[in-house]
XYZ file of C-alpha atoms in Angstrom:
401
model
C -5.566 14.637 21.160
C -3.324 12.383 19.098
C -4.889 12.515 14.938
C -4.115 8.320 15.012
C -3.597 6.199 18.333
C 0.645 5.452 18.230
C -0.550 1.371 19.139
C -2.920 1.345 15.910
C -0.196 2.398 13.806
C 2.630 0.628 14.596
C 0.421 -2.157 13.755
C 0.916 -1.706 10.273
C 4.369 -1.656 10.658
C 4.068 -5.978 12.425
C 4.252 -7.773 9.032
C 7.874 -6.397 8.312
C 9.622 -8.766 10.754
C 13.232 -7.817 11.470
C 16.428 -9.754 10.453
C 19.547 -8.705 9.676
C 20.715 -12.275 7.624
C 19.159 -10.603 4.294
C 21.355 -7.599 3.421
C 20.423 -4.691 1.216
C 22.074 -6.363 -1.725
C 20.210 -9.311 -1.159
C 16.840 -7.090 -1.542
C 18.094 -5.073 -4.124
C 19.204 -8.685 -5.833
C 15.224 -9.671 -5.355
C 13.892 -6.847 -6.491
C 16.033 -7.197 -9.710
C 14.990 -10.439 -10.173
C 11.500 -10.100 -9.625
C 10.147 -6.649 -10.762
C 13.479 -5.253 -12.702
C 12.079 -6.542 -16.092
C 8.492 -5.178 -15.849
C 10.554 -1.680 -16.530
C 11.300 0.435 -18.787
C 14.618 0.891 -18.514
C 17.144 0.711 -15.309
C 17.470 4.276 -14.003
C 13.359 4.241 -13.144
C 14.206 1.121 -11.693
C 17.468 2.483 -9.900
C 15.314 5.529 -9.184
C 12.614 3.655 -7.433
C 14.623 0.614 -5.800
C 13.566 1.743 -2.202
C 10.165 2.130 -3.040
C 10.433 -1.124 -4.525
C 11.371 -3.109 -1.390
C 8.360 -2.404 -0.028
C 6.122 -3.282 -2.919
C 8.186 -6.625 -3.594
C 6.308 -8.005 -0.261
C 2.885 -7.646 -1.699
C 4.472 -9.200 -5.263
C 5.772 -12.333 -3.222
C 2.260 -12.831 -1.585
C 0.418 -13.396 -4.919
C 3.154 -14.604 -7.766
C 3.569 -18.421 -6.370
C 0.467 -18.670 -7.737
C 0.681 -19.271 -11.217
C -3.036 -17.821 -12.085
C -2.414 -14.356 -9.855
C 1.211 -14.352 -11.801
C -0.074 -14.572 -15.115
C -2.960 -11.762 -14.125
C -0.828 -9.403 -12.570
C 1.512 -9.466 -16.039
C -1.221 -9.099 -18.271
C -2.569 -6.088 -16.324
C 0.585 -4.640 -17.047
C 0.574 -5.757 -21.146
C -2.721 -4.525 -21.539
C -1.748 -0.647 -20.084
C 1.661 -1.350 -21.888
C -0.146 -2.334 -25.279
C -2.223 0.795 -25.414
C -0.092 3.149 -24.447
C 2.189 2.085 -27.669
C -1.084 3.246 -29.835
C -1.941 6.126 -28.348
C 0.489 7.354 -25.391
C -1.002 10.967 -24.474
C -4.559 9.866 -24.838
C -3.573 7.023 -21.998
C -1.671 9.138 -19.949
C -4.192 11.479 -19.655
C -6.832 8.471 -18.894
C -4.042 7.481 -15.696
C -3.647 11.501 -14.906
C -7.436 11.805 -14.949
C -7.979 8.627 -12.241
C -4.749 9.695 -10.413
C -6.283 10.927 -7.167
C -9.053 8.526 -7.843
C -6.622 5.666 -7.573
C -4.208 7.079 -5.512
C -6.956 7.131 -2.451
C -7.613 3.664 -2.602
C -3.816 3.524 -0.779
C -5.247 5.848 1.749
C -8.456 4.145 2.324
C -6.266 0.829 2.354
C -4.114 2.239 5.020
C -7.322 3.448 7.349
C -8.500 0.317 6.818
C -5.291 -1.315 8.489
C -4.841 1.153 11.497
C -8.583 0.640 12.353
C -8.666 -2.940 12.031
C -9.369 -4.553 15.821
C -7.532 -7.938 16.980
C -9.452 -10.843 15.068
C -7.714 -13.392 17.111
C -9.716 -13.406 20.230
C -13.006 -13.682 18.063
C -15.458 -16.382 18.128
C -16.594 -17.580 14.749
C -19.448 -16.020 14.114
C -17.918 -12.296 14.856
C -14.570 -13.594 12.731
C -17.426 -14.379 9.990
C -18.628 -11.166 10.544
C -15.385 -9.302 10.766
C -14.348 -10.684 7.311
C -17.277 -9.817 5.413
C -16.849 -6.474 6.675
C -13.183 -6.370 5.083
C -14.705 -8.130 2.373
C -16.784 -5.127 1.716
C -14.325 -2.441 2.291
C -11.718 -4.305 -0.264
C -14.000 -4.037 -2.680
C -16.141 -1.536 -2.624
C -14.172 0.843 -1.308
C -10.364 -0.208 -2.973
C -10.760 -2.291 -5.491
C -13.581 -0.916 -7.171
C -11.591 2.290 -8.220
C -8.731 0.843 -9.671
C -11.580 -1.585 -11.560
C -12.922 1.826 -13.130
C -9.395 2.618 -14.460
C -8.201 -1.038 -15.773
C -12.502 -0.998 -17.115
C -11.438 2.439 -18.885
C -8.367 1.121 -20.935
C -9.953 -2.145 -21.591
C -12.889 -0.089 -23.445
C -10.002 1.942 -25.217
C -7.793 -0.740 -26.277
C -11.092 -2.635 -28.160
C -12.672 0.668 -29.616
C -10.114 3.057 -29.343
C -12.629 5.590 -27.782
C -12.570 7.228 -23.969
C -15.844 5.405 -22.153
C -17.165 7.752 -19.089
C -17.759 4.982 -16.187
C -17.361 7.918 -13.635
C -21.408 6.912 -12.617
C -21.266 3.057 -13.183
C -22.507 0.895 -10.364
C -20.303 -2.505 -9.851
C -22.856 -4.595 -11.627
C -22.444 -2.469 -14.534
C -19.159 -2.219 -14.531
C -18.844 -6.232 -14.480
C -22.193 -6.587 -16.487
C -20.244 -4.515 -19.465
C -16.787 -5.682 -19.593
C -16.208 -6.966 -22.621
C -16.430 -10.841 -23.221
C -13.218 -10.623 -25.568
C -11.476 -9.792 -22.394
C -13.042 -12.143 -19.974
C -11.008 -14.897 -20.122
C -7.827 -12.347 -19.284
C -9.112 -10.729 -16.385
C -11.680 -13.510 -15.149
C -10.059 -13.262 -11.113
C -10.990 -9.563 -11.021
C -14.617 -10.633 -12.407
C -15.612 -13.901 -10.336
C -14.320 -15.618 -7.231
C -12.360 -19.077 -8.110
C -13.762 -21.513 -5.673
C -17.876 -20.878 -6.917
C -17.738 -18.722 -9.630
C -20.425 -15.502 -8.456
C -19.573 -12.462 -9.863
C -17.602 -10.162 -8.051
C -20.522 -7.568 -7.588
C -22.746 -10.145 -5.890
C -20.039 -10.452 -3.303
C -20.010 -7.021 -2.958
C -23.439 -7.071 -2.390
C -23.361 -10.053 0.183
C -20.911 -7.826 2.181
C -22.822 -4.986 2.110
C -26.323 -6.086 2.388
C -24.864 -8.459 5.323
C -27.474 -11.235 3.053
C -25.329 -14.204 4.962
C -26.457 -16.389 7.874
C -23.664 -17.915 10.175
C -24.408 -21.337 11.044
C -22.253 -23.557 13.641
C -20.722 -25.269 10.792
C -21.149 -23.321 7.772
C -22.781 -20.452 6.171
C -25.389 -19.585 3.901
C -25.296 -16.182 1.731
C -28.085 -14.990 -0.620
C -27.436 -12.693 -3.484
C -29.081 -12.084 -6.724
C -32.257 -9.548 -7.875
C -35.803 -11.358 -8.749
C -34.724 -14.779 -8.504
C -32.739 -14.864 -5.048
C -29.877 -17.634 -5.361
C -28.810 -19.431 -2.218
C -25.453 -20.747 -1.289
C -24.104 -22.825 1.840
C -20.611 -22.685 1.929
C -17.838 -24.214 4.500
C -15.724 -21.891 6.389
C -12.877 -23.245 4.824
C -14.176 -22.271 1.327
C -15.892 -18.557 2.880
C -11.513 -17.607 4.338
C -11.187 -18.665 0.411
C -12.944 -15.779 -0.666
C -11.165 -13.470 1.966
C -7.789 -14.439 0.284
C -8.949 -13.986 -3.200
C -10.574 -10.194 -2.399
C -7.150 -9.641 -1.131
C -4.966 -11.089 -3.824
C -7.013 -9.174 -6.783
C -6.596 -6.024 -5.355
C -2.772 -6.735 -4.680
C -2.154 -7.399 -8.288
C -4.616 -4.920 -9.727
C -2.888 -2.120 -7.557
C 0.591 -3.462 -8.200
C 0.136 -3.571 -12.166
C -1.085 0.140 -11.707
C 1.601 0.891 -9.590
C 4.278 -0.113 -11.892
C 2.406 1.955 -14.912
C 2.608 4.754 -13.180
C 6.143 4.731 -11.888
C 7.574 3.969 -15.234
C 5.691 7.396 -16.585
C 5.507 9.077 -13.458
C 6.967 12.216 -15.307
C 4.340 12.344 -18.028
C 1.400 11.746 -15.081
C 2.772 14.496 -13.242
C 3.194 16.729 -16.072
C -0.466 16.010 -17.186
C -1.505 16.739 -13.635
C 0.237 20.494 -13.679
C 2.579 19.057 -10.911
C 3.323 17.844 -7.572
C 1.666 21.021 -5.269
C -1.668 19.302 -5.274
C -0.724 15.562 -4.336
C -1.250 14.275 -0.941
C 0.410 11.494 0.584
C -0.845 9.734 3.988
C 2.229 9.694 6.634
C 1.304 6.026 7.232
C 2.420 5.286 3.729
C 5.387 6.554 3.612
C 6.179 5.697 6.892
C 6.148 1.835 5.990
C 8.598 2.289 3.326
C 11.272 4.368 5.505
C 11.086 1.834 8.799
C 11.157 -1.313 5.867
C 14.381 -0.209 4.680
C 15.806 1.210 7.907
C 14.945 -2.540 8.928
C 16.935 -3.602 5.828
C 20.056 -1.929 7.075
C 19.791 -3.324 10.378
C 18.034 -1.324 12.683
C 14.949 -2.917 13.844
C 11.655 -0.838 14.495
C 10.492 -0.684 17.882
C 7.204 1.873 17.918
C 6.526 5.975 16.865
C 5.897 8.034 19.544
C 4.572 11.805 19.542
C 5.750 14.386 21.740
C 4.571 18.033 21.556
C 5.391 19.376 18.233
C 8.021 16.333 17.776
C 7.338 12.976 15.720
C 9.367 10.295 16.482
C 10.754 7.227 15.713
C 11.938 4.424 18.500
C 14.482 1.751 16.610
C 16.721 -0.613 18.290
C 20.726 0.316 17.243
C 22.447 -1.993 14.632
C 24.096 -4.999 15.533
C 27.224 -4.780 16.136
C 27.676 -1.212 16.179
C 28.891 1.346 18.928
C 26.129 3.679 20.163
C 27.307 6.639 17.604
C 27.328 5.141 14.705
C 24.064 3.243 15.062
C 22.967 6.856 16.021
C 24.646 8.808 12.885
C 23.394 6.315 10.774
C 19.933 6.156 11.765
C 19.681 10.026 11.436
C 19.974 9.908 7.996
C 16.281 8.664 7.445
C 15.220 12.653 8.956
C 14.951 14.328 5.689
C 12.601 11.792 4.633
C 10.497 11.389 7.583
C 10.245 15.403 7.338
C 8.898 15.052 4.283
C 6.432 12.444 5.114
C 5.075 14.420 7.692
C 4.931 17.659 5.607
C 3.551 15.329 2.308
C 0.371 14.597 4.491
C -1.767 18.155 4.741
C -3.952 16.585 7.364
C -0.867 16.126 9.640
C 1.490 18.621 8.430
C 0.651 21.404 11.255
C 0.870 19.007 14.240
C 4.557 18.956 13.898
C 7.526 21.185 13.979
C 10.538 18.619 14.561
C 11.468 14.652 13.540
C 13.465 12.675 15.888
C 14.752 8.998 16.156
C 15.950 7.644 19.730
C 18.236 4.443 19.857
C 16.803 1.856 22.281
C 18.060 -1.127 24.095
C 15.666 -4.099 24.368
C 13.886 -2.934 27.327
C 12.575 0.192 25.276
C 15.195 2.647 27.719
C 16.329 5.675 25.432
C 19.698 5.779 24.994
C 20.527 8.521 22.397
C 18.833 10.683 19.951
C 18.807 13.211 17.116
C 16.381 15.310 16.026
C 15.965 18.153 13.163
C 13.499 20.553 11.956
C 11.311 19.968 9.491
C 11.497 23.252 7.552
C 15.488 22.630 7.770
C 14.998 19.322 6.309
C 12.867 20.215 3.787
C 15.541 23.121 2.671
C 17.983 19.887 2.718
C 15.546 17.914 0.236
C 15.187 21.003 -2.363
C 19.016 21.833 -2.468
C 18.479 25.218 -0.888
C 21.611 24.482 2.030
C 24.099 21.883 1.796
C 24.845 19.028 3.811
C 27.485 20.575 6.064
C 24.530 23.362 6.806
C 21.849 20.820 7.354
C 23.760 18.375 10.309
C 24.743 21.891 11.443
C 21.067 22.273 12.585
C 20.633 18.520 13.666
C 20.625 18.222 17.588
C 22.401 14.794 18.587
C 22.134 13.180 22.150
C 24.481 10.391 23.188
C 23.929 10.796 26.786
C 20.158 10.020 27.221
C 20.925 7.464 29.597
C 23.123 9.247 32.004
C 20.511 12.006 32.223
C 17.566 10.034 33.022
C 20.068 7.903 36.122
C 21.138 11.417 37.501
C 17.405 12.844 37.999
């Protein structure tokens, strides 16, 4: 039995709508403009500029507005600022919530594959629906990386490592210190009615809501219950804002960590013990195929073989669409062997070249151990497309039988 049904994935994979008007120098350009300064210096940018194309998308859904902007950059000020005071004491305090953190991208990602079809709801089970997301953005996602930004904030006003491993989210927003309340008020109460963050947690989870035909009332609060009746309108409000913090809190953590990846690795012992979910890496090798002008069709799973169905580049013969498209092997190899709960599934990576009625018209394939070998320098290039099995004839073979 397939680990993750090929339809639910490739849904993750809808948002990153071909075109081949915006070049790679175009996104490179973007990325530059956008997240280039928030670096250190240029070659961890340069190092981490295809990474970076995929992250850009969730910067350009929050920074038009001027509030998630501003919170987003002084996420990053506030990590920046104390790691200028003490460096290894912060580093370890990012090493220490690595795998912490790092699962709230895996839990994100389940969260997408599993998510059903909201547009065929009625109201009441859209309602429904987005309290549940409401509740696993939260609680399950945001919360985390809340812990970690909750952990430096203590540091950077006491100077002193504050154990929150057993706080409950009311703590954790019941404690955060009022000199820092004003900076980080979006990750501590919604904008449209101002209940804390926790309570909305709670709403989720406690399902303490009532869907009317025209509105809906939630309760929250201990003791002295507290009712509110709010419009649709405003409740699809709340939706956007769950999102939008956790975009900006992951993206300010992201950026920390990439600029001292070295040092977080170093503190961890190395890379042997870090697991990364297919899906993730996935998005960011069929985002910048896409960039270079193939455009993703679906995966596909056969035997011992994962594979990858993209439509050739415009303007291209057959061959070179094909020879080019092979070069993104090595590092779907590696995505598949980066994810232990995958890894033994498959043997082989492949990518087919498909005309717009989905017929396979060529392919090439290589082994995953032989890629891998590629990757670490132990045979050369020559010796790697040695092993790589190309078909340009898939076509011909299937008319003949």
């Amino acid at each position: 039995m397939q680990l993750i049904n090929n339809l639910n994935r490739d849904k993750i994979f809808s948002n990153l709508n071909f075109s081949s008007e915006f070049s790679v120098k175009d996104w490179d350009a973007l990325i530059k403009l956008k997240l280039g300064k928030y670096f250190n210096d240029d070659l961890i940018f340069q190092k981490n500029k295809e990474l970076l194309r995929t992250e850009i998308i969730n910067y350009l859904r929050f920074c038009s507005n001027h509030k998630y902007l501003k919170l987003f950059e002084r996420t990053l000020d506030l990590y920046n600022e104390c790691i200028k005071i003490e460096k290894q004491k912060i580093i370890k305090i990012i090493a220490d919530s690595f795998h912490f953190t790092s699962n709230t991208d895996l839990q994100w990602m389940t969260n997408v594959i599993t998510q059903p079809d909201s547009e065929g709801f009625s109201d009441r089970d859209k309602v429904s629906y987005y309290f549940k997301v409401i509740n696993e953005t939260l609680e399950g996602v945001f919360k985390p990386r809340f812990k970690l930004l909750n952990k430096i904030v203590q540091f950077k006003l006491n100077n002193i490592l504050v154990d929150n491993s057993n706080y409950d989210f009311g703590k954790l927003v019941r404690e955060f210190p009022i000199q820092f309340k004003k900076d980080f008020k979006l990750f501590l109460e919604d904008p449209v009615f101002s209940i804390s963050i926790n309570q909305w947690r709670n709403i989720a989870t406690h399902k303490s809501f009532t869907i009317l035909k025209d509105n809906i009332v939630v309760e929250y609060g201990q003791g002295n219950i507290q009712k509110l009746t709010l419009s649709f309108k405003d409740f699809y409000n709340i939706v956007q804002w769950t999102q939008d913090i956790y975009r900006v809190i992951r993206l300010g953590q992201v950026i920390i960590d990439l600029n001292y990846i070295k040092e977080i690795v170093d503190e961890l012992g190395g890379t042997n013990n870090i697991n990364v979910r297919l899906e993730s890496t996935l998005l960011q090798i069929i985002h910048n195929m896409q960039i270079v002008g193939f455009e993703f069709v679906s995966t596909e799973e056969q035997i011992d073989t994962f594979c990858l169905n993209v439509k050739g580049k415009i303007d291209h013969d057959l061959k070179s669409s094909l020879i080019h498209a092979s070069q993104c092997l090595d590092k779907l190899s590696c995505a598949i062997y980066d994810d232990e709960f995958i890894r033994s599934n498959f043997q082989r990576t492949k990518i087919f070249i498909v005309d717009d009625d989905q017929n396979k018209l060529a392919s090439a394939s290589i082994s995953i151990e032989v890629a891998l070998r590629k990757v670490k320098s132990e045979i050369n290039l020559d010796e790697y497309l040695s092993c790589m099995n190309f078909d340009l004839e898939l076509t011909s073979k299937h008319s003949g039988q």
